[in-house]
Short mmCIF file of C-alpha atoms and ligand atoms in Angstrom, two decimals:
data_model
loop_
_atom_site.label_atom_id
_atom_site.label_comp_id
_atom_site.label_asym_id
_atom_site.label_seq_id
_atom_site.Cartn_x
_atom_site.Cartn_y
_atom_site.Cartn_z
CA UNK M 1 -21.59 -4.78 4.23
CA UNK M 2 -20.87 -4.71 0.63
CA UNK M 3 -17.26 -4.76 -0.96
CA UNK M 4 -16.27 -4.32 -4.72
CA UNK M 5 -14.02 -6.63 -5.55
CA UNK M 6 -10.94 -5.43 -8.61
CA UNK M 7 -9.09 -8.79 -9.52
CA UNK M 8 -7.32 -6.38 -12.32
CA UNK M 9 -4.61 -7.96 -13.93
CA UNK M 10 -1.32 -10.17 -14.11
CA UNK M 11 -0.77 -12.39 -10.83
CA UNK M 12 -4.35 -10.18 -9.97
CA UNK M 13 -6.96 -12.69 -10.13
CA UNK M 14 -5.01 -15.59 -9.19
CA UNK M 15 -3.86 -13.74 -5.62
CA UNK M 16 -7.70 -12.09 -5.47
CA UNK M 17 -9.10 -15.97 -5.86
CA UNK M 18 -7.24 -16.53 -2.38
CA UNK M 19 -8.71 -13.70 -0.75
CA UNK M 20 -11.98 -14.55 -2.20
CA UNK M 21 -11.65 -18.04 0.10
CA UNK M 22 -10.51 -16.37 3.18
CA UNK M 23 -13.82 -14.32 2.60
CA UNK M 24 -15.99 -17.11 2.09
CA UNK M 25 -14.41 -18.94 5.36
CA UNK M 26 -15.28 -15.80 7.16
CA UNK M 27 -18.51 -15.58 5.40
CA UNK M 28 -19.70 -18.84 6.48
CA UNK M 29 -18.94 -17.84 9.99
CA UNK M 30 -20.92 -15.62 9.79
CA UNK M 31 -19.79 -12.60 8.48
CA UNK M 32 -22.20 -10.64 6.73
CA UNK M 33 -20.79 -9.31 3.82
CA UNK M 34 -21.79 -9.26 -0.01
CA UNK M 35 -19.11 -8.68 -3.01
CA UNK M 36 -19.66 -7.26 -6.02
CA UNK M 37 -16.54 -7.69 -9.04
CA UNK M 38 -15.77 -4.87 -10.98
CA UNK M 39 -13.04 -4.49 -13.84
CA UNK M 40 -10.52 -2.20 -12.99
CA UNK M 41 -6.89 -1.65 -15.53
CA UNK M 42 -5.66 -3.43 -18.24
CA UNK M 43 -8.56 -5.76 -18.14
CA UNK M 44 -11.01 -2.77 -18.17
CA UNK M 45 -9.09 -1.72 -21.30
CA UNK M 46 -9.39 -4.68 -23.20
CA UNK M 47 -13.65 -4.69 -22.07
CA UNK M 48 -14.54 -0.94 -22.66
CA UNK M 49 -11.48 0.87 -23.89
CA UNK M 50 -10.94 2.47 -20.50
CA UNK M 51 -8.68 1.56 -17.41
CA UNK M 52 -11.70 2.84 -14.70
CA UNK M 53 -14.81 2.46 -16.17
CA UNK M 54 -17.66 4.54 -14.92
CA UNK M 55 -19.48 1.83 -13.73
CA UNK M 56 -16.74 0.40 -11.51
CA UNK M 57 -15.79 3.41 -9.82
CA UNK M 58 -19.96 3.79 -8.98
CA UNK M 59 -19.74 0.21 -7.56
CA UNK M 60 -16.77 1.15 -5.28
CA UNK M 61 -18.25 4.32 -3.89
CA UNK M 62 -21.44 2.59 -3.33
CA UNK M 63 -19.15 -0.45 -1.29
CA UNK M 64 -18.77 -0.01 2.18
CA UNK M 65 -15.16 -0.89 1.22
CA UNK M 66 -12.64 -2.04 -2.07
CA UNK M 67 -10.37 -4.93 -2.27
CA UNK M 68 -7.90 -4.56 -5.28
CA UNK M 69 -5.36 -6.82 -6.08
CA UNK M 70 -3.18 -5.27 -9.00
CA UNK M 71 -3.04 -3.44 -12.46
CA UNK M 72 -0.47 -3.23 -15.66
CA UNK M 73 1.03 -5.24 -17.76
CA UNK M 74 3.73 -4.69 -20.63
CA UNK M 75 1.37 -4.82 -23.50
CA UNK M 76 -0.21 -1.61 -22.62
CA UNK M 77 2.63 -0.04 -22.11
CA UNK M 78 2.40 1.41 -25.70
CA UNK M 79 -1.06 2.60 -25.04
CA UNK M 80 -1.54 6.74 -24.85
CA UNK M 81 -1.38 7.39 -20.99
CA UNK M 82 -4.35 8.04 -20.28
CA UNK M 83 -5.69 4.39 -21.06
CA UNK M 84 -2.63 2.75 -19.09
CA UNK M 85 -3.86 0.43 -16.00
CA UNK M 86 -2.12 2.73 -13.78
CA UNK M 87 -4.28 5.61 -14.56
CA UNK M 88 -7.28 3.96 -13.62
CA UNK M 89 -5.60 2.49 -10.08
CA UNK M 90 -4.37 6.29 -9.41
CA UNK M 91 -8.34 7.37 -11.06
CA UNK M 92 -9.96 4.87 -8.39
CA UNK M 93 -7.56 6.35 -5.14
CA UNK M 94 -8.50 9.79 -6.19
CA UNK M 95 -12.35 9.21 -7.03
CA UNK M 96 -12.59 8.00 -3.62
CA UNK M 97 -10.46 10.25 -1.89
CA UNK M 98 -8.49 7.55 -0.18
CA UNK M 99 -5.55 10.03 0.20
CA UNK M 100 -4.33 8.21 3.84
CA UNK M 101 -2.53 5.05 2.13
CA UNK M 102 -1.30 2.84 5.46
CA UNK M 103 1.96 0.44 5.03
CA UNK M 104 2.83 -1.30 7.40
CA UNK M 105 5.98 -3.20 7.45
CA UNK M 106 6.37 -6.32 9.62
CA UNK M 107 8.33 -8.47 9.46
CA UNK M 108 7.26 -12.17 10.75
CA UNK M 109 9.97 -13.88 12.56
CA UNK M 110 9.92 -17.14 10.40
CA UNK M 111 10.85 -14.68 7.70
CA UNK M 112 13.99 -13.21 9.30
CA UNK M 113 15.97 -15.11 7.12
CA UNK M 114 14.54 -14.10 3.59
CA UNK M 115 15.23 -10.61 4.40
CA UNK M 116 18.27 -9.64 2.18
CA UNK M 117 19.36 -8.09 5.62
CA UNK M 118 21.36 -9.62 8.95
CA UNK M 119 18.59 -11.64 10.71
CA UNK M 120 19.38 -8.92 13.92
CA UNK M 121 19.29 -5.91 11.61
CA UNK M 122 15.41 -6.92 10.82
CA UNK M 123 14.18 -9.31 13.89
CA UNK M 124 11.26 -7.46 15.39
CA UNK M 125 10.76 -4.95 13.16
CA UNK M 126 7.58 -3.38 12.95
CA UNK M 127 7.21 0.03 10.87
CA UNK M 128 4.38 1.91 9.39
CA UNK M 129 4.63 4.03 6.59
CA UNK M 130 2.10 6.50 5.79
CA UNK M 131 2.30 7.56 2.53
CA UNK M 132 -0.37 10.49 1.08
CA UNK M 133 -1.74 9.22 -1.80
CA UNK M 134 -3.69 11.66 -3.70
CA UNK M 135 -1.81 14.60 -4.79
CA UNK M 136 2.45 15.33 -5.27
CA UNK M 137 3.50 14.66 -8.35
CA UNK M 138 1.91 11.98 -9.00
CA UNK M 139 -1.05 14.68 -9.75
CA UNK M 140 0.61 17.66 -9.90
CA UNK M 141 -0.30 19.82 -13.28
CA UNK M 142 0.95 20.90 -15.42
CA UNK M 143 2.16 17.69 -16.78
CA UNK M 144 3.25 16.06 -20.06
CA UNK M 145 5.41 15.70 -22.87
CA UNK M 146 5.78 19.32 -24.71
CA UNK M 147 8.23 21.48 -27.30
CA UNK M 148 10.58 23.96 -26.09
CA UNK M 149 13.66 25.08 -27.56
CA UNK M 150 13.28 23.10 -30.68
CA UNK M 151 13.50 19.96 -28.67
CA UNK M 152 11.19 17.52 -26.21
CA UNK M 153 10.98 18.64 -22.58
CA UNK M 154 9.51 16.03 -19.57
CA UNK M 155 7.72 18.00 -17.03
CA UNK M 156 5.92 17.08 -13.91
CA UNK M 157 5.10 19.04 -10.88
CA UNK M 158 5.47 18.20 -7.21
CA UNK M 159 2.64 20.41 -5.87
CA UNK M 160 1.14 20.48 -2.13
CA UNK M 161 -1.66 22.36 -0.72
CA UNK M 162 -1.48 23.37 3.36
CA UNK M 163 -4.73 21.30 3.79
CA UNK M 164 -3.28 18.42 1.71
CA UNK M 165 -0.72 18.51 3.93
CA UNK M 166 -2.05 18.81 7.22
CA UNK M 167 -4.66 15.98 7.01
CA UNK M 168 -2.35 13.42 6.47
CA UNK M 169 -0.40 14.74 9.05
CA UNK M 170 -3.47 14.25 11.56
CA UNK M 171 -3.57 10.65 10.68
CA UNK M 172 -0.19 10.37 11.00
CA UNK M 173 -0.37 11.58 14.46
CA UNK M 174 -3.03 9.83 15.60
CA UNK M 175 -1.48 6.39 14.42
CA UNK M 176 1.45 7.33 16.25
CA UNK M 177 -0.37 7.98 19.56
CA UNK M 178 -1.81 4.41 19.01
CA UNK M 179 1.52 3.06 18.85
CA UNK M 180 4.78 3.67 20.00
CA UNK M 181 4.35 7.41 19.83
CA UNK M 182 7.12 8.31 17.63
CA UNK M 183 6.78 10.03 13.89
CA UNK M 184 9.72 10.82 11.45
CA UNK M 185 8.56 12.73 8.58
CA UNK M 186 10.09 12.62 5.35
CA UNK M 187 10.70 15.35 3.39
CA UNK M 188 13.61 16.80 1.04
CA UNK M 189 13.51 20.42 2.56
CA UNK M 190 16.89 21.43 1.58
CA UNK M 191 16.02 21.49 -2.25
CA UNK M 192 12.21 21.47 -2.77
CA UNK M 193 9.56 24.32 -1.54
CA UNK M 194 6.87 21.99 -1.60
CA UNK M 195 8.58 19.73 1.51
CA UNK M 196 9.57 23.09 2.60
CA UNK M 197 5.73 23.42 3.02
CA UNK M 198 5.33 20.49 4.10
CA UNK M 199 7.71 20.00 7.06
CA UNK M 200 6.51 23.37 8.44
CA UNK M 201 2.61 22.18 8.28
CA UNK M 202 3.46 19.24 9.81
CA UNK M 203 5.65 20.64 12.65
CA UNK M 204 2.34 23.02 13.35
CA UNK M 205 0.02 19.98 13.33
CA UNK M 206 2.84 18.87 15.66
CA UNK M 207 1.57 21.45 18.25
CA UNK M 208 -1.73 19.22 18.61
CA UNK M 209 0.13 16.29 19.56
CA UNK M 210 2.41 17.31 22.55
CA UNK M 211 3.23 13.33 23.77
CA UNK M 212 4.20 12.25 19.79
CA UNK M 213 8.18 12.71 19.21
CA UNK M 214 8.50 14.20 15.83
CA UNK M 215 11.69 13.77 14.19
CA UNK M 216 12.15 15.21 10.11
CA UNK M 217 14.63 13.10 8.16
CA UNK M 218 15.73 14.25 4.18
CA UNK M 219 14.38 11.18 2.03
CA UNK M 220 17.85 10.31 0.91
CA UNK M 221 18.59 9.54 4.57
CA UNK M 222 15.63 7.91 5.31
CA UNK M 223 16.23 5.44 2.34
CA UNK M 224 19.67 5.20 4.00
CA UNK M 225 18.38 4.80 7.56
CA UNK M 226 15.80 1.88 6.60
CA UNK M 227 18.54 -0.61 5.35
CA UNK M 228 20.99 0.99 8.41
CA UNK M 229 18.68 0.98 11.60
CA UNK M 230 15.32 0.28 9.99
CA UNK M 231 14.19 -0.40 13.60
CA UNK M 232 14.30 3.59 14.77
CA UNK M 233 11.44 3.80 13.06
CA UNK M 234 7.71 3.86 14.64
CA UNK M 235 5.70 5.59 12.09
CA UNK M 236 6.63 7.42 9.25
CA UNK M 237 4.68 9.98 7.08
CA UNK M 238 5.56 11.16 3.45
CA UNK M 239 4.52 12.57 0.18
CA UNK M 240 3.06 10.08 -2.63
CA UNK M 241 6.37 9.75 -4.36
CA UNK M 242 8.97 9.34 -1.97
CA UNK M 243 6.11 7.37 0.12
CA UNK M 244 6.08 4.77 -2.77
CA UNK M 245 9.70 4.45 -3.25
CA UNK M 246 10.56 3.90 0.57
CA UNK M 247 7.66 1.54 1.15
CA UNK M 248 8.97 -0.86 -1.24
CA UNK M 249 12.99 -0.60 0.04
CA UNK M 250 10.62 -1.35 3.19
CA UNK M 251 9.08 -4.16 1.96
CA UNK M 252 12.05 -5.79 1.60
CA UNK M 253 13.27 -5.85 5.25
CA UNK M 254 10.44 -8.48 6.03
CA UNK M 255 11.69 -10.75 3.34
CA UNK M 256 9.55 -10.03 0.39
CA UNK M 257 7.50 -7.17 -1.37
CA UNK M 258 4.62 -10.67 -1.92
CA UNK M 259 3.81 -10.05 2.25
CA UNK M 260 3.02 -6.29 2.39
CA UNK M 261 -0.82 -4.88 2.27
CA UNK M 262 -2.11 -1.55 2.46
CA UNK M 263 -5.14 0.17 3.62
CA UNK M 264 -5.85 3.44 1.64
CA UNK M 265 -8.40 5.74 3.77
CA UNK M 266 -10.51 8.59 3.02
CA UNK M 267 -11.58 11.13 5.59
CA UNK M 268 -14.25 9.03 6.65
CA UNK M 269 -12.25 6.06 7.02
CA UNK M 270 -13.93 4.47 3.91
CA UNK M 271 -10.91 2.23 2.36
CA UNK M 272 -9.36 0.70 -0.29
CA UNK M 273 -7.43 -1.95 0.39
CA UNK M 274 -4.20 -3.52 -1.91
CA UNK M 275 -1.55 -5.41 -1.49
CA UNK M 276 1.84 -3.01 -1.99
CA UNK M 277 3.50 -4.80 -5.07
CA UNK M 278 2.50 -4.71 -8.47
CA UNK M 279 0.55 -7.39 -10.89
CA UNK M 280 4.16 -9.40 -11.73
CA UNK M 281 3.45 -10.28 -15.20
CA UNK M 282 6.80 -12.51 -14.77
CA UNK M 283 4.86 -14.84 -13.12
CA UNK M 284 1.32 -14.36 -13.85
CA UNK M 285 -1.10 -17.60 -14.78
CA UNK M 286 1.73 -19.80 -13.02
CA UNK M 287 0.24 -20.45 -9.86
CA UNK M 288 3.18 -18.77 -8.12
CA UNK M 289 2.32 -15.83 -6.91
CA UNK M 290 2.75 -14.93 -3.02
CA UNK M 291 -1.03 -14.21 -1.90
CA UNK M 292 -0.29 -12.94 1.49
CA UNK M 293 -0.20 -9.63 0.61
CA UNK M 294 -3.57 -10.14 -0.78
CA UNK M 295 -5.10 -12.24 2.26
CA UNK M 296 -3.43 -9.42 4.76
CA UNK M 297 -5.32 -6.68 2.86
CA UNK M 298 -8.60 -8.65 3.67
CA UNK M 299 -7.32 -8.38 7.48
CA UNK M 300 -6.72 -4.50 7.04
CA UNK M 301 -10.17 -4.52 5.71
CA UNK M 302 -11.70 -6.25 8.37
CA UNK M 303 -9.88 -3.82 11.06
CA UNK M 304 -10.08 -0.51 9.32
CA UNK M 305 -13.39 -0.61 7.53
CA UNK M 306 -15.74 -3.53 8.76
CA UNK M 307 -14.88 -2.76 12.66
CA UNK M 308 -13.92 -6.59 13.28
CA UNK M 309 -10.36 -6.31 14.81
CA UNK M 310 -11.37 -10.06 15.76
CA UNK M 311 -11.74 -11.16 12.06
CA UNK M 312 -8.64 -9.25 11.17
CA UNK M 313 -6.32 -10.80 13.96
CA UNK M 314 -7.96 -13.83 12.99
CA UNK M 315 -6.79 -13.83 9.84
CA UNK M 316 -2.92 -11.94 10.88
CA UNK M 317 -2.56 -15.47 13.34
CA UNK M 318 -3.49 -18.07 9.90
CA UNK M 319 -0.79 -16.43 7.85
CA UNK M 320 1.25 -16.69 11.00
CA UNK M 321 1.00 -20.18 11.60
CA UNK M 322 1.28 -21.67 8.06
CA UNK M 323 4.81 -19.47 8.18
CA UNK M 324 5.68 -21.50 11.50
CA UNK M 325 4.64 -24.66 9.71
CA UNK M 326 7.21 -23.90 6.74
CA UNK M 327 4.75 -23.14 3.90
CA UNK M 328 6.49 -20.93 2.14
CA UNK M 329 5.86 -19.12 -1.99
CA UNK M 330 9.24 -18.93 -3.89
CA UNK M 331 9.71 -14.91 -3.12
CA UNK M 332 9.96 -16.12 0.80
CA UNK M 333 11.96 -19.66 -0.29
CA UNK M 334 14.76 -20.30 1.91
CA UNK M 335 16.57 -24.17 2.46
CA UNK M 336 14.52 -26.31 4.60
CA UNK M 337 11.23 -24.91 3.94
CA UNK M 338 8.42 -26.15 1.98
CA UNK M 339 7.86 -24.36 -1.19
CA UNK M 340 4.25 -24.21 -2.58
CA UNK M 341 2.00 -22.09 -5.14
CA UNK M 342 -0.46 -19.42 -4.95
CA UNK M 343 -3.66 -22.16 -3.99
CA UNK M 344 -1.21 -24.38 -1.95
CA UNK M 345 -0.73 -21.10 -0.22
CA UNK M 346 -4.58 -20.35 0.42
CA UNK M 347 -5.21 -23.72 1.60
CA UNK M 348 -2.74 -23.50 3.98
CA UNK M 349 -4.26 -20.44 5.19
CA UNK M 350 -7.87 -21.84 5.09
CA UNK M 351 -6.80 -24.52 7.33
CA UNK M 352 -5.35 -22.52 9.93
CA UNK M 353 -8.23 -20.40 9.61
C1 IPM Q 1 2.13 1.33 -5.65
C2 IPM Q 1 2.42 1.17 -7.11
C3 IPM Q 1 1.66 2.22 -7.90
C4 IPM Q 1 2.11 3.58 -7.41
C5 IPM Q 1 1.82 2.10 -9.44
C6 IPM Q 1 1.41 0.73 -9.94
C7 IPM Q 1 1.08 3.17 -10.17
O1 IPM Q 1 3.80 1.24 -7.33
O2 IPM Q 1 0.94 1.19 -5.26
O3 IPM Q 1 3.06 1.58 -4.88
O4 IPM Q 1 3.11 4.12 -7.90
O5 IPM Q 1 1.44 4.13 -6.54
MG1 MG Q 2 4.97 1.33 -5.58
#
């Protein structure tokens, strides 16, 4: 098995040098895997001038799977768009089609108390959002900065296709029947055709799956709902813009953006695999960067991709125990509990490994 590995930037390579250990554990195990690096972002910008080179995006299609920590940064923030980080981490989901992007949000019962939420609100809470990841408006055309009228317009178009629609509905539905067999779609129906679209595709795809309960809740609700009742929710399926704005209000529930990783699949199941938050340039080259995220994307990798649920659980049961032993990064901090940096972290994690 071969995996390209995209440190990109900010807290990137620090959290991806973690992963890289939990790798090498496993690797020394046994596990037969080979990694290639690749630059992916603002780093690719500053070595070639783009933010996905050719050559990495050949690397990750020829990988059995991707493990990307995070792109951006302020200073190329002034850059023309199309040679900002994030249009080579939105170039790399596209060019591999990984339009299935799998959140899960869990919270770990050590954590209960860094959640900015009542301990019972959040205790036992276990969520996944499935968030399409390859077309909306994050795609949409036409796009851009233009005249009219004399003065600048912004324009941007939310745009779904049926069979955009309906294939992340199927994977949607068949996570659901693998787990508590309820899925709330997310939509904003009462103002936009294109979840007009997409609540009716989804309700036919519904037809296919007769023991999934399929609920439809506006996305102004839902954001309501999660800090409400976040634990009515099994699965839930959205568009790539309201998918990225509720899985980070979701992320919060179990204590800390710095714990969620995500599992971005194409139709073959072929993944990419990232931790949820961003490359924290607040922080970056400090040492104290969370790198669970990170180290649960390598479980999600070893489930989803590399068939080794044993690796992955593995893995899911170290990050467990160093939270029962009170290691803890300053996002999860609470009194009485051992604060540490990004390598404290991973050697925590290598030893319960
Ligand atoms: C995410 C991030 C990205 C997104 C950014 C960095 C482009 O927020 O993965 O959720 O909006 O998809
Ligand atoms: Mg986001």
């Amino acid at each position: 098995m071969k995996i390209c590995i995209l440190p990109g930037d900010g807290i990137g390579p620090e959290i991806m040098a973690q992963a890289l250990r939990v790798l090498d554990a496993l690797r020394a195990d046994g596990l037969a895997i080979e990694t290639e690096q690749a630059l992916i972002g603002g780093a690719a910008v500053d070595a070639t001038g783009s933010p996905l080179p050719d050559a990495t995006l050949k690397i990750a299609r020829e990988s059995d799977a991707v493990l990307l920590a995070a792109v951006g940064g302020p200073q190329y923030d002034v850059l023309p768009r199309e040679q900002r980080p994030e249009r080579g981490l939105l170039g790399i989901r596209k060019g591999l089609d990984a339009f299935a992007n799998l959140r899960p949000a869990l919270l770990y019962e050590e954590l209960a108390s860094a959640s900015s939420l009542k301990p019972e609100i959040v205790a036992g809470l276990d969520i996944l959002i499935i968030r399409e990841l390859t077309g909306d408006i994050y795609f949409g055309e036409p796009r851009g900065i233009a005249m009219r009228h004399g003065e600048r317009v912004g324009i941007n178009t939310m745009v779904y296709s049926e069979s955009e629609i309906r294939r992340i509905a199927h994977v949607a539905f068949k996570a659901a029947m693998k787990r508590g067999r309820k899925l709330c779609s997310v939509d904003k129906m009462n103002v936009l055709e294109a979840t007009q679209l997409w609540r009716d595709v989804v309700i036919e795809v519904g037809a296919e799956y007769p023991e999934v309960a399929l609920s439809h809740m506006l996305v102004d609700n839902a954001a309501m709902q999660l800090v409400r009742n976040p634990k009515q929710f099994d699965v839930m399926v959205t568009g790539n813009m309201f998918g990225d704005i509720l899985s980070d209000e979701a992320s919060m529930l179990t204590g800390s953006i710095g714990m969620l990783p995500s599992a971005s699949l194409d139709e073959s199941g072929k993944g990419l695999y990232e931790p949820i938050h961003g490359s924290a340039p607040d922080i970056a080259g400090k040492g104290l960067a969370n790198p669970l995220a990170m180290i649960l994307s390598v479980a999600m990798m070893l489930r989803y991709s590399l068939n080794r649920e044993d690796a992955a659980l593995r893995i899911e049961s170290a990050v467990k125990k160093v939270l029962a032993q009170g290691y803890r990064t300053g996002d999860i901090w609470t009194a009485g509990t051992n604060k540490v940096g990004t390598k404290e972290m991973g050697d925590a994690v290598l030893a319960a490994l």
